[in-house]
Amino acid sequence: MSSLFFDRVYSLCARIPIGKVATYHQLAKLVGSPRASRAVGMAMKKNPNAPTIPCHRVVASDGALTGYSAQGGLAQKKHMLLQEGVVFMGEKVDLTASLWKNE
DNA sequence: TGATTGACAGCGT
DNA sequence: CACGCTGCCAATC
């Protein structure tokens, strides 16, 4: 189960600092396929390393929490992000303040 | 091997 | 501003 694509996505996911979030499109771009945002989402959904990969730090391009396969769903995801210090704008993440610039 | 799916993104209405 | 449709990529059935 070692697809280069998934591996890249997981690596980037683990690379996202606490208090920051990345968009699916951003990860897709970093892995080399700026249009593979959907494939990135699929990798998150599969998430073989659930507790190992902090995939909860990945949100939509608009900062909205689109999905979360783990326990609790989107509510839990939002709660975790808040706990890590991510700034929320209602039900969406304030990308203006918490978007990972991939430093 | 082919068709369908899926945690998206962009554009149009 | 909210909703809908299309396009893209890779995985899974």
mmCIF file with all atom_site columns, C-alpha atoms in Angstrom, chain A residues 12-102:
data_model
loop_
_atom_site.group_PDB
_atom_site.id
_atom_site.type_symbol
_atom_site.label_atom_id
_atom_site.label_alt_id
_atom_site.label_comp_id
_atom_site.label_asym_id
_atom_site.label_entity_id
_atom_site.label_seq_id
_atom_site.pdbx_PDB_ins_code
_atom_site.Cartn_x
_atom_site.Cartn_y
_atom_site.Cartn_z
_atom_site.occupancy
_atom_site.B_iso_or_equiv
_atom_site.pdbx_formal_charge
_atom_site.auth_seq_id
_atom_site.auth_comp_id
_atom_site.auth_asym_id
_atom_site.auth_atom_id
_atom_site.pdbx_PDB_model_num
ATOM 1  C CA . LEU A 1 12  ? 2.938   16.891 4.159  1.00 0.00 ? 12  LEU A CA 1
ATOM 2  C CA . CYS A 1 13  ? 0.113   16.300 6.597  1.00 0.00 ? 13  CYS A CA 1
ATOM 3  C CA . ALA A 1 14  ? 2.573   15.380 9.306  1.00 0.00 ? 14  ALA A CA 1
ATOM 4  C CA . ARG A 1 15  ? 4.566   18.456 8.357  1.00 0.00 ? 15  ARG A CA 1
ATOM 5  C CA . ILE A 1 16  ? 1.746   20.901 9.137  1.00 0.00 ? 16  ILE A CA 1
ATOM 6  C CA . PRO A 1 17  ? 2.659   22.779 12.347 1.00 0.00 ? 17  PRO A CA 1
ATOM 7  C CA . ILE A 1 18  ? 0.260   22.981 15.266 1.00 0.00 ? 18  ILE A CA 1
ATOM 8  C CA . GLY A 1 19  ? -2.049  25.975 15.185 1.00 0.00 ? 19  GLY A CA 1
ATOM 9  C CA . LYS A 1 20  ? -1.929  26.002 11.391 1.00 0.00 ? 20  LYS A CA 1
ATOM 10 C CA . VAL A 1 21  ? -4.039  24.402 8.677  1.00 0.00 ? 21  VAL A CA 1
ATOM 11 C CA . ALA A 1 22  ? -3.510  23.509 5.025  1.00 0.00 ? 22  ALA A CA 1
ATOM 12 C CA . THR A 1 23  ? -6.003  23.188 2.222  1.00 0.00 ? 23  THR A CA 1
ATOM 13 C CA . TYR A 1 24  ? -6.460  20.089 0.074  1.00 0.00 ? 24  TYR A CA 1
ATOM 14 C CA . HIS A 1 25  ? -5.462  22.142 -2.932 1.00 0.00 ? 25  HIS A CA 1
ATOM 15 C CA . GLN A 1 26  ? -2.308  23.281 -1.172 1.00 0.00 ? 26  GLN A CA 1
ATOM 16 C CA . LEU A 1 27  ? -1.254  19.732 -0.354 1.00 0.00 ? 27  LEU A CA 1
ATOM 17 C CA . ALA A 1 28  ? -2.107  18.636 -3.879 1.00 0.00 ? 28  ALA A CA 1
ATOM 18 C CA . LYS A 1 29  ? 0.068   21.394 -5.264 1.00 0.00 ? 29  LYS A CA 1
ATOM 19 C CA . LEU A 1 30  ? 2.917   20.444 -2.961 1.00 0.00 ? 30  LEU A CA 1
ATOM 20 C CA . VAL A 1 31  ? 2.760   16.812 -4.027 1.00 0.00 ? 31  VAL A CA 1
ATOM 21 C CA . GLY A 1 32  ? 3.015   17.833 -7.646 1.00 0.00 ? 32  GLY A CA 1
ATOM 22 C CA . SER A 1 33  ? -0.604  17.711 -8.820 1.00 0.00 ? 33  SER A CA 1
ATOM 23 C CA . PRO A 1 34  ? -2.326  21.048 -8.160 1.00 0.00 ? 34  PRO A CA 1
ATOM 24 C CA . ARG A 1 35  ? -5.546  19.615 -9.549 1.00 0.00 ? 35  ARG A CA 1
ATOM 25 C CA . ALA A 1 36  ? -5.549  16.458 -7.436 1.00 0.00 ? 36  ALA A CA 1
ATOM 26 C CA . SER A 1 37  ? -7.333  18.032 -4.482 1.00 0.00 ? 37  SER A CA 1
ATOM 27 C CA . ARG A 1 38  ? -9.912  15.251 -4.649 1.00 0.00 ? 38  ARG A CA 1
ATOM 28 C CA . ALA A 1 39  ? -7.271  12.558 -4.601 1.00 0.00 ? 39  ALA A CA 1
ATOM 29 C CA . VAL A 1 40  ? -5.793  14.253 -1.523 1.00 0.00 ? 40  VAL A CA 1
ATOM 30 C CA . GLY A 1 41  ? -9.167  14.100 0.168  1.00 0.00 ? 41  GLY A CA 1
ATOM 31 C CA . MET A 1 42  ? -9.348  10.428 -0.642 1.00 0.00 ? 42  MET A CA 1
ATOM 32 C CA . ALA A 1 43  ? -5.994  9.888  1.016  1.00 0.00 ? 43  ALA A CA 1
ATOM 33 C CA . MET A 1 44  ? -7.349  11.567 4.127  1.00 0.00 ? 44  MET A CA 1
ATOM 34 C CA . LYS A 1 45  ? -10.432 9.421  4.039  1.00 0.00 ? 45  LYS A CA 1
ATOM 35 C CA . LYS A 1 46  ? -8.380  6.257  3.759  1.00 0.00 ? 46  LYS A CA 1
ATOM 36 C CA . ASN A 1 47  ? -5.910  7.554  6.353  1.00 0.00 ? 47  ASN A CA 1
ATOM 37 C CA . PRO A 1 48  ? -4.140  4.266  7.216  1.00 0.00 ? 48  PRO A CA 1
ATOM 38 C CA . ASN A 1 49  ? -2.124  6.088  9.870  1.00 0.00 ? 49  ASN A CA 1
ATOM 39 C CA . ALA A 1 50  ? -5.144  7.669  11.579 1.00 0.00 ? 50  ALA A CA 1
ATOM 40 C CA . PRO A 1 51  ? -3.498  8.510  14.913 1.00 0.00 ? 51  PRO A CA 1
ATOM 41 C CA . THR A 1 52  ? -0.140  9.083  13.242 1.00 0.00 ? 52  THR A CA 1
ATOM 42 C CA . ILE A 1 53  ? -1.238  11.557 10.598 1.00 0.00 ? 53  ILE A CA 1
ATOM 43 C CA . PRO A 1 54  ? -2.871  14.777 11.858 1.00 0.00 ? 54  PRO A CA 1
ATOM 44 C CA . CYS A 1 55  ? -5.189  14.927 8.869  1.00 0.00 ? 55  CYS A CA 1
ATOM 45 C CA . HIS A 1 56  ? -7.561  17.087 10.899 1.00 0.00 ? 56  HIS A CA 1
ATOM 46 C CA . ARG A 1 57  ? -5.347  20.052 10.008 1.00 0.00 ? 57  ARG A CA 1
ATOM 47 C CA . VAL A 1 58  ? -6.478  19.832 6.400  1.00 0.00 ? 58  VAL A CA 1
ATOM 48 C CA . VAL A 1 59  ? -9.466  21.940 5.387  1.00 0.00 ? 59  VAL A CA 1
ATOM 49 C CA . ALA A 1 60  ? -11.150 23.117 2.192  1.00 0.00 ? 60  ALA A CA 1
ATOM 50 C CA . SER A 1 61  ? -9.788  26.049 0.182  1.00 0.00 ? 61  SER A CA 1
ATOM 51 C CA . ASP A 1 62  ? -12.451 28.210 1.772  1.00 0.00 ? 62  ASP A CA 1
ATOM 52 C CA . GLY A 1 63  ? -11.463 27.151 5.274  1.00 0.00 ? 63  GLY A CA 1
ATOM 53 C CA . ALA A 1 64  ? -14.559 25.023 5.700  1.00 0.00 ? 64  ALA A CA 1
ATOM 54 C CA . LEU A 1 65  ? -14.365 21.622 7.389  1.00 0.00 ? 65  LEU A CA 1
ATOM 55 C CA . THR A 1 66  ? -15.620 19.309 4.678  1.00 0.00 ? 66  THR A CA 1
ATOM 56 C CA . GLY A 1 67  ? -15.195 15.893 6.264  1.00 0.00 ? 67  GLY A CA 1
ATOM 57 C CA . TYR A 1 68  ? -13.669 13.801 8.971  1.00 0.00 ? 68  TYR A CA 1
ATOM 58 C CA . SER A 1 69  ? -13.758 9.994  9.002  1.00 0.00 ? 69  SER A CA 1
ATOM 59 C CA . ALA A 1 70  ? -12.521 9.676  12.568 1.00 0.00 ? 70  ALA A CA 1
ATOM 60 C CA . GLN A 1 71  ? -14.713 9.623  15.641 1.00 0.00 ? 71  GLN A CA 1
ATOM 61 C CA . GLY A 1 72  ? -16.718 12.745 16.377 1.00 0.00 ? 72  GLY A CA 1
ATOM 62 C CA . GLY A 1 73  ? -16.885 13.907 12.783 1.00 0.00 ? 73  GLY A CA 1
ATOM 63 C CA . LEU A 1 74  ? -16.502 17.540 11.812 1.00 0.00 ? 74  LEU A CA 1
ATOM 64 C CA . ALA A 1 75  ? -17.456 18.720 15.291 1.00 0.00 ? 75  ALA A CA 1
ATOM 65 C CA . GLN A 1 76  ? -14.525 16.854 16.805 1.00 0.00 ? 76  GLN A CA 1
ATOM 66 C CA . LYS A 1 77  ? -12.238 18.097 14.054 1.00 0.00 ? 77  LYS A CA 1
ATOM 67 C CA . LYS A 1 78  ? -13.192 21.701 14.712 1.00 0.00 ? 78  LYS A CA 1
ATOM 68 C CA . HIS A 1 79  ? -12.717 21.197 18.421 1.00 0.00 ? 79  HIS A CA 1
ATOM 69 C CA . MET A 1 80  ? -9.246  19.760 17.887 1.00 0.00 ? 80  MET A CA 1
ATOM 70 C CA . LEU A 1 81  ? -8.205  22.652 15.679 1.00 0.00 ? 81  LEU A CA 1
ATOM 71 C CA . LEU A 1 82  ? -9.470  25.143 18.241 1.00 0.00 ? 82  LEU A CA 1
ATOM 72 C CA . GLN A 1 83  ? -7.523  23.278 20.875 1.00 0.00 ? 83  GLN A CA 1
ATOM 73 C CA . GLU A 1 84  ? -4.364  23.590 18.795 1.00 0.00 ? 84  GLU A CA 1
ATOM 74 C CA . GLY A 1 85  ? -4.846  27.333 18.495 1.00 0.00 ? 85  GLY A CA 1
ATOM 75 C CA . VAL A 1 86  ? -6.364  27.579 15.026 1.00 0.00 ? 86  VAL A CA 1
ATOM 76 C CA . VAL A 1 87  ? -8.498  30.689 14.594 1.00 0.00 ? 87  VAL A CA 1
ATOM 77 C CA . PHE A 1 88  ? -12.052 29.934 13.574 1.00 0.00 ? 88  PHE A CA 1
ATOM 78 C CA . MET A 1 89  ? -14.484 32.163 11.790 1.00 0.00 ? 89  MET A CA 1
ATOM 79 C CA . GLY A 1 90  ? -17.812 30.716 12.770 1.00 0.00 ? 90  GLY A CA 1
ATOM 80 C CA . GLU A 1 91  ? -17.863 27.231 11.234 1.00 0.00 ? 91  GLU A CA 1
ATOM 81 C CA . LYS A 1 92  ? -14.863 27.962 9.035  1.00 0.00 ? 92  LYS A CA 1
ATOM 82 C CA . VAL A 1 93  ? -11.148 28.356 9.690  1.00 0.00 ? 93  VAL A CA 1
ATOM 83 C CA . ASP A 1 94  ? -9.690  31.837 9.362  1.00 0.00 ? 94  ASP A CA 1
ATOM 84 C CA . LEU A 1 95  ? -7.166  31.021 6.671  1.00 0.00 ? 95  LEU A CA 1
ATOM 85 C CA . THR A 1 96  ? -6.001  34.639 6.805  1.00 0.00 ? 96  THR A CA 1
ATOM 86 C CA . ALA A 1 97  ? -4.520  33.900 10.209 1.00 0.00 ? 97  ALA A CA 1
ATOM 87 C CA . SER A 1 98  ? -4.069  30.121 10.430 1.00 0.00 ? 98  SER A CA 1
ATOM 88 C CA . LEU A 1 99  ? -3.186  29.039 6.909  1.00 0.00 ? 99  LEU A CA 1
ATOM 89 C CA . TRP A 1 100 ? 0.061   27.073 6.737  1.00 0.00 ? 100 TRP A CA 1
ATOM 90 C CA . LYS A 1 101 ? 2.493   28.958 4.533  1.00 0.00 ? 101 LYS A CA 1
ATOM 91 C CA . ASN A 1 102 ? 4.670   25.861 4.157  1.00 0.00 ? 102 ASN A CA 1
#
